[in-house]
């Protein structure tokens, strides 16, 4: 058997193939994410909808798998760990985060602000949101239930610390899933003793796609609107951003969006950033989507 297909969160699919990415290259695991066929057929009815009812953001957001933007990172994780259980764990842990990013893009698309907000994935659990090429925010998981947002115009020691610590790991430290560094980590401890000449040689390691490293040449402007948002973070971060009863009922189909852990959610702002529980990611990213509107009004 060379193909493995499974469904997660009821509507999303993941296909794992053992194949060569190109002719003449070594075989490796190929990861493809998609939608469950039945649900894709149900969402197509909104394309031919003749009534006055318009599709909600949730209907649009589930028209594609939210992990599409990090599919290459998921593939690297599987080829590195060789552990399907670990891959499934990463899919579920990052699902609310990816769906929130998808909703942020859809908000801007429906408002005609295409291109004003760009989401650049840096790892399976880390992205950079760029606002009209002037401001940028870095979002990443410091562990499986805590995330951090900071202004990319400032270099935080916290960011460098998080890149060398564990991010997404199994809570059960057993032999099948040992405690390891985050899949998003760019350091490869297995290659630390490899010389530069060996890295340039044409071996199988050249087939592995390295995690994206964003250029540090970008000079972003300090995001004053983001600092203002942090000034009263306690007034909005614990509020539910879904006021529509119909949308709230539909979102109940995705329990991971409502709660990522059973602990009490917390938020700790710091200079030009905030650390909060991952269960607050939906409310937090929704507020980040309103920053451009606040900037246009100012």
mmCIF file of C-alpha atoms in Angstrom, residues 18-242:
data_model
loop_
_atom_site.group_PDB
_atom_site.id
_atom_site.type_symbol
_atom_site.label_atom_id
_atom_site.label_comp_id
_atom_site.label_asym_id
_atom_site.label_seq_id
_atom_site.Cartn_x
_atom_site.Cartn_y
_atom_site.Cartn_z
ATOM 1 C CA UNK A 18 5.224 7.226 -0.842
ATOM 2 C CA UNK A 19 6.493 8.519 -4.150
ATOM 3 C CA UNK A 20 9.185 10.497 -5.892
ATOM 4 C CA UNK A 21 8.440 14.243 -6.195
ATOM 5 C CA UNK A 22 10.211 14.381 -9.550
ATOM 6 C CA UNK A 23 11.828 11.994 -11.995
ATOM 7 C CA UNK A 24 15.248 10.916 -10.851
ATOM 8 C CA UNK A 25 14.758 11.980 -7.236
ATOM 9 C CA UNK A 26 14.604 9.727 -4.207
ATOM 10 C CA UNK A 27 11.243 8.604 -2.895
ATOM 11 C CA UNK A 28 9.755 10.380 0.098
ATOM 12 C CA UNK A 29 6.427 10.953 1.791
ATOM 13 C CA UNK A 30 4.149 13.278 -0.176
ATOM 14 C CA UNK A 31 1.432 14.980 1.890
ATOM 15 C CA UNK A 32 -1.676 16.430 0.239
ATOM 16 C CA UNK A 33 -4.542 18.095 2.109
ATOM 17 C CA UNK A 34 -8.059 18.557 0.781
ATOM 18 C CA UNK A 35 -11.759 18.446 1.500
ATOM 19 C CA UNK A 36 -14.111 15.537 2.005
ATOM 20 C CA UNK A 37 -15.975 14.957 -1.280
ATOM 21 C CA UNK A 38 -19.435 15.019 0.254
ATOM 22 C CA UNK A 39 -18.851 18.331 1.963
ATOM 23 C CA UNK A 40 -17.406 19.873 -1.193
ATOM 24 C CA UNK A 41 -20.618 18.961 -3.012
ATOM 25 C CA UNK A 42 -22.726 20.564 -0.279
ATOM 26 C CA UNK A 43 -20.773 23.825 -0.402
ATOM 27 C CA UNK A 44 -21.188 24.096 -4.191
ATOM 28 C CA UNK A 45 -24.876 24.896 -3.728
ATOM 29 C CA UNK A 46 -23.879 28.404 -2.666
ATOM 30 C CA UNK A 47 -22.198 28.981 -6.023
ATOM 31 C CA UNK A 48 -25.533 28.457 -7.827
ATOM 32 C CA UNK A 49 -27.683 30.008 -5.111
ATOM 33 C CA UNK A 50 -30.525 31.924 -6.783
ATOM 34 C CA UNK A 51 -32.034 33.219 -3.542
ATOM 35 C CA UNK A 52 -31.061 36.409 -1.764
ATOM 36 C CA UNK A 53 -29.252 34.426 0.897
ATOM 37 C CA UNK A 54 -25.516 35.020 0.760
ATOM 38 C CA UNK A 55 -22.972 32.465 1.995
ATOM 39 C CA UNK A 56 -21.567 33.102 5.424
ATOM 40 C CA UNK A 57 -17.868 33.324 6.166
ATOM 41 C CA UNK A 58 -17.999 29.830 7.583
ATOM 42 C CA UNK A 59 -19.408 28.424 4.329
ATOM 43 C CA UNK A 60 -16.613 30.075 2.392
ATOM 44 C CA UNK A 61 -13.899 29.170 4.877
ATOM 45 C CA UNK A 62 -14.590 25.444 4.574
ATOM 46 C CA UNK A 63 -14.397 25.448 0.772
ATOM 47 C CA UNK A 64 -10.730 24.492 1.084
ATOM 48 C CA UNK A 65 -8.595 22.794 3.674
ATOM 49 C CA UNK A 66 -7.143 25.476 5.988
ATOM 50 C CA UNK A 67 -3.850 23.575 6.135
ATOM 51 C CA UNK A 68 -3.211 24.261 2.451
ATOM 52 C CA UNK A 69 -0.790 27.083 3.265
ATOM 53 C CA UNK A 70 1.460 24.830 5.398
ATOM 54 C CA UNK A 71 1.192 21.594 3.409
ATOM 55 C CA UNK A 72 4.891 21.661 2.507
ATOM 56 C CA UNK A 73 5.822 22.003 6.194
ATOM 57 C CA UNK A 74 3.570 19.064 7.079
ATOM 58 C CA UNK A 75 5.362 17.024 4.448
ATOM 59 C CA UNK A 76 8.739 17.955 5.929
ATOM 60 C CA UNK A 77 7.514 16.958 9.396
ATOM 61 C CA UNK A 78 6.460 13.507 8.226
ATOM 62 C CA UNK A 79 9.707 12.889 6.361
ATOM 63 C CA UNK A 80 11.684 14.025 9.394
ATOM 64 C CA UNK A 81 9.736 12.277 12.173
ATOM 65 C CA UNK A 82 8.455 9.272 10.218
ATOM 66 C CA UNK A 83 5.504 9.264 12.605
ATOM 67 C CA UNK A 84 1.930 9.497 11.305
ATOM 68 C CA UNK A 85 0.517 9.828 14.836
ATOM 69 C CA UNK A 86 2.701 12.872 15.405
ATOM 70 C CA UNK A 87 1.504 14.375 12.102
ATOM 71 C CA UNK A 88 -2.139 13.885 13.095
ATOM 72 C CA UNK A 89 -1.456 15.545 16.435
ATOM 73 C CA UNK A 90 0.054 18.554 14.661
ATOM 74 C CA UNK A 91 -2.979 18.771 12.354
ATOM 75 C CA UNK A 92 -5.392 18.984 15.275
ATOM 76 C CA UNK A 93 -3.261 21.335 17.338
ATOM 77 C CA UNK A 94 -2.893 23.830 14.497
ATOM 78 C CA UNK A 95 -6.412 23.523 13.049
ATOM 79 C CA UNK A 96 -8.012 26.418 15.013
ATOM 80 C CA UNK A 97 -5.023 28.620 14.179
ATOM 81 C CA UNK A 98 -5.199 27.821 10.452
ATOM 82 C CA UNK A 99 -8.979 28.309 10.318
ATOM 83 C CA UNK A 100 -8.650 31.699 12.011
ATOM 84 C CA UNK A 101 -6.102 32.777 9.402
ATOM 85 C CA UNK A 102 -8.421 31.564 6.655
ATOM 86 C CA UNK A 103 -11.241 33.635 8.096
ATOM 87 C CA UNK A 104 -8.980 36.691 8.283
ATOM 88 C CA UNK A 105 -8.209 36.386 4.563
ATOM 89 C CA UNK A 106 -11.884 35.939 3.721
ATOM 90 C CA UNK A 107 -12.840 39.081 5.645
ATOM 91 C CA UNK A 108 -10.448 41.122 3.520
ATOM 92 C CA UNK A 109 -11.554 39.415 0.305
ATOM 93 C CA UNK A 110 -15.241 40.134 0.906
ATOM 94 C CA UNK A 111 -14.403 43.769 1.694
ATOM 95 C CA UNK A 112 -12.413 44.171 -1.521
ATOM 96 C CA UNK A 113 -9.118 44.580 0.323
ATOM 97 C CA UNK A 114 -7.284 41.826 -1.529
ATOM 98 C CA UNK A 115 -3.541 42.166 -1.081
ATOM 99 C CA UNK A 116 -3.731 44.639 1.775
ATOM 100 C CA UNK A 117 -3.070 41.837 4.260
ATOM 101 C CA UNK A 118 -0.622 39.077 3.351
ATOM 102 C CA UNK A 119 -0.099 35.918 5.402
ATOM 103 C CA UNK A 120 3.331 34.327 5.005
ATOM 104 C CA UNK A 121 3.767 30.910 6.644
ATOM 105 C CA UNK A 122 7.128 30.487 8.328
ATOM 106 C CA UNK A 123 6.468 27.054 9.822
ATOM 107 C CA UNK A 124 3.494 24.835 10.561
ATOM 108 C CA UNK A 125 2.859 26.836 13.754
ATOM 109 C CA UNK A 126 4.232 30.240 12.802
ATOM 110 C CA UNK A 127 3.196 32.972 10.345
ATOM 111 C CA UNK A 128 3.955 36.590 9.574
ATOM 112 C CA UNK A 129 1.050 38.920 8.755
ATOM 113 C CA UNK A 130 2.089 41.906 6.622
ATOM 114 C CA UNK A 131 -0.160 44.956 6.392
ATOM 115 C CA UNK A 132 0.255 46.843 3.086
ATOM 116 C CA UNK A 133 4.037 46.209 3.195
ATOM 117 C CA UNK A 134 4.400 48.751 6.023
ATOM 118 C CA UNK A 135 3.639 46.865 9.218
ATOM 119 C CA UNK A 136 4.045 43.216 10.143
ATOM 120 C CA UNK A 137 3.127 40.964 13.056
ATOM 121 C CA UNK A 138 4.764 37.641 13.897
ATOM 122 C CA UNK A 139 2.563 34.903 15.368
ATOM 123 C CA UNK A 140 3.946 31.648 16.677
ATOM 124 C CA UNK A 141 3.284 28.930 19.241
ATOM 125 C CA UNK A 142 5.629 28.880 22.216
ATOM 126 C CA UNK A 143 4.171 25.487 23.207
ATOM 127 C CA UNK A 144 1.116 23.419 22.297
ATOM 128 C CA UNK A 145 -1.336 25.647 24.220
ATOM 129 C CA UNK A 146 0.345 29.074 24.230
ATOM 130 C CA UNK A 147 0.863 31.514 21.386
ATOM 131 C CA UNK A 148 2.678 34.814 21.022
ATOM 132 C CA UNK A 149 2.107 37.858 18.805
ATOM 133 C CA UNK A 150 4.738 40.566 18.413
ATOM 134 C CA UNK A 151 5.491 43.552 16.215
ATOM 135 C CA UNK A 152 7.977 42.462 13.534
ATOM 136 C CA UNK A 153 9.524 45.939 13.557
ATOM 137 C CA UNK A 154 11.145 45.012 16.870
ATOM 138 C CA UNK A 155 13.405 42.050 17.476
ATOM 139 C CA UNK A 156 12.328 40.270 20.641
ATOM 140 C CA UNK A 157 14.536 37.956 22.639
ATOM 141 C CA UNK A 158 11.389 35.918 23.191
ATOM 142 C CA UNK A 159 11.243 35.122 19.494
ATOM 143 C CA UNK A 160 14.762 33.703 19.437
ATOM 144 C CA UNK A 161 14.116 31.745 22.618
ATOM 145 C CA UNK A 162 10.954 30.190 21.230
ATOM 146 C CA UNK A 163 12.740 29.098 18.058
ATOM 147 C CA UNK A 164 15.131 26.995 20.097
ATOM 148 C CA UNK A 165 12.534 25.493 22.438
ATOM 149 C CA UNK A 166 9.770 22.971 22.009
ATOM 150 C CA UNK A 167 6.637 24.237 20.305
ATOM 151 C CA UNK A 168 4.306 21.443 19.269
ATOM 152 C CA UNK A 169 5.039 18.266 21.127
ATOM 153 C CA UNK A 170 3.153 15.301 22.471
ATOM 154 C CA UNK A 171 1.927 15.504 26.035
ATOM 155 C CA UNK A 172 2.674 11.825 26.452
ATOM 156 C CA UNK A 173 6.422 11.377 26.625
ATOM 157 C CA UNK A 174 6.495 7.711 25.627
ATOM 158 C CA UNK A 175 8.734 5.718 23.348
ATOM 159 C CA UNK A 176 6.417 5.922 20.375
ATOM 160 C CA UNK A 177 6.254 9.711 20.497
ATOM 161 C CA UNK A 178 9.340 10.927 22.349
ATOM 162 C CA UNK A 179 9.826 14.490 23.516
ATOM 163 C CA UNK A 180 11.441 16.292 20.611
ATOM 164 C CA UNK A 181 11.971 19.817 19.417
ATOM 165 C CA UNK A 182 9.259 21.549 17.420
ATOM 166 C CA UNK A 183 8.693 20.483 13.809
ATOM 167 C CA UNK A 184 8.892 24.187 12.989
ATOM 168 C CA UNK A 185 12.486 24.425 14.203
ATOM 169 C CA UNK A 186 14.906 25.287 11.417
ATOM 170 C CA UNK A 187 17.885 23.772 13.253
ATOM 171 C CA UNK A 188 18.626 20.244 12.147
ATOM 172 C CA UNK A 189 20.674 18.582 14.859
ATOM 173 C CA UNK A 190 21.381 15.647 12.607
ATOM 174 C CA UNK A 191 23.359 17.883 10.255
ATOM 175 C CA UNK A 192 25.383 19.855 12.803
ATOM 176 C CA UNK A 193 28.523 17.850 12.070
ATOM 177 C CA UNK A 194 28.183 18.130 8.324
ATOM 178 C CA UNK A 195 30.681 20.388 6.594
ATOM 179 C CA UNK A 196 29.776 22.965 4.012
ATOM 180 C CA UNK A 197 31.300 20.907 1.217
ATOM 181 C CA UNK A 198 29.216 17.875 2.150
ATOM 182 C CA UNK A 199 26.054 19.959 2.149
ATOM 183 C CA UNK A 200 26.767 21.041 -1.408
ATOM 184 C CA UNK A 201 27.218 17.456 -2.592
ATOM 185 C CA UNK A 202 24.410 15.933 -4.599
ATOM 186 C CA UNK A 203 22.979 13.491 -2.090
ATOM 187 C CA UNK A 204 19.437 12.685 -0.961
ATOM 188 C CA UNK A 205 19.391 15.485 1.624
ATOM 189 C CA UNK A 206 18.997 18.001 -1.191
ATOM 190 C CA UNK A 207 15.504 16.636 -1.791
ATOM 191 C CA UNK A 208 14.314 17.894 1.595
ATOM 192 C CA UNK A 209 12.615 21.282 1.422
ATOM 193 C CA UNK A 210 14.038 23.541 4.105
ATOM 194 C CA UNK A 211 11.731 25.720 6.235
ATOM 195 C CA UNK A 212 11.210 29.200 4.865
ATOM 196 C CA UNK A 213 13.513 31.887 6.247
ATOM 197 C CA UNK A 214 12.191 35.388 5.799
ATOM 198 C CA UNK A 215 14.698 38.011 4.801
ATOM 199 C CA UNK A 216 15.665 40.387 7.579
ATOM 200 C CA UNK A 217 16.229 43.177 5.079
ATOM 201 C CA UNK A 218 12.616 44.300 5.411
ATOM 202 C CA UNK A 219 12.357 47.472 7.451
ATOM 203 C CA UNK A 220 8.858 47.482 8.882
ATOM 204 C CA UNK A 221 7.350 50.540 10.536
ATOM 205 C CA UNK A 222 6.362 50.207 14.215
ATOM 206 C CA UNK A 223 2.679 49.320 14.387
ATOM 207 C CA UNK A 224 1.204 52.011 16.625
ATOM 208 C CA UNK A 225 -2.347 50.697 16.117
ATOM 209 C CA UNK A 226 -1.216 47.315 17.421
ATOM 210 C CA UNK A 227 0.298 48.972 20.505
ATOM 211 C CA UNK A 228 -3.005 50.773 21.081
ATOM 212 C CA UNK A 229 -4.827 47.468 20.829
ATOM 213 C CA UNK A 230 -2.508 45.990 23.447
ATOM 214 C CA UNK A 231 -3.252 48.903 25.765
ATOM 215 C CA UNK A 232 -6.744 47.591 26.457
ATOM 216 C CA UNK A 233 -6.214 43.925 25.657
ATOM 217 C CA UNK A 234 -8.129 42.767 28.728
ATOM 218 C CA UNK A 235 -11.338 44.426 27.454
ATOM 219 C CA UNK A 236 -11.659 42.367 24.248
ATOM 220 C CA UNK A 237 -9.442 39.281 24.236
ATOM 221 C CA UNK A 238 -11.784 37.207 26.412
ATOM 222 C CA UNK A 239 -14.872 38.084 24.356
ATOM 223 C CA UNK A 240 -16.405 35.837 21.713
ATOM 224 C CA UNK A 241 -16.098 37.458 18.264
ATOM 225 C CA UNK A 242 -19.094 35.547 16.841
#
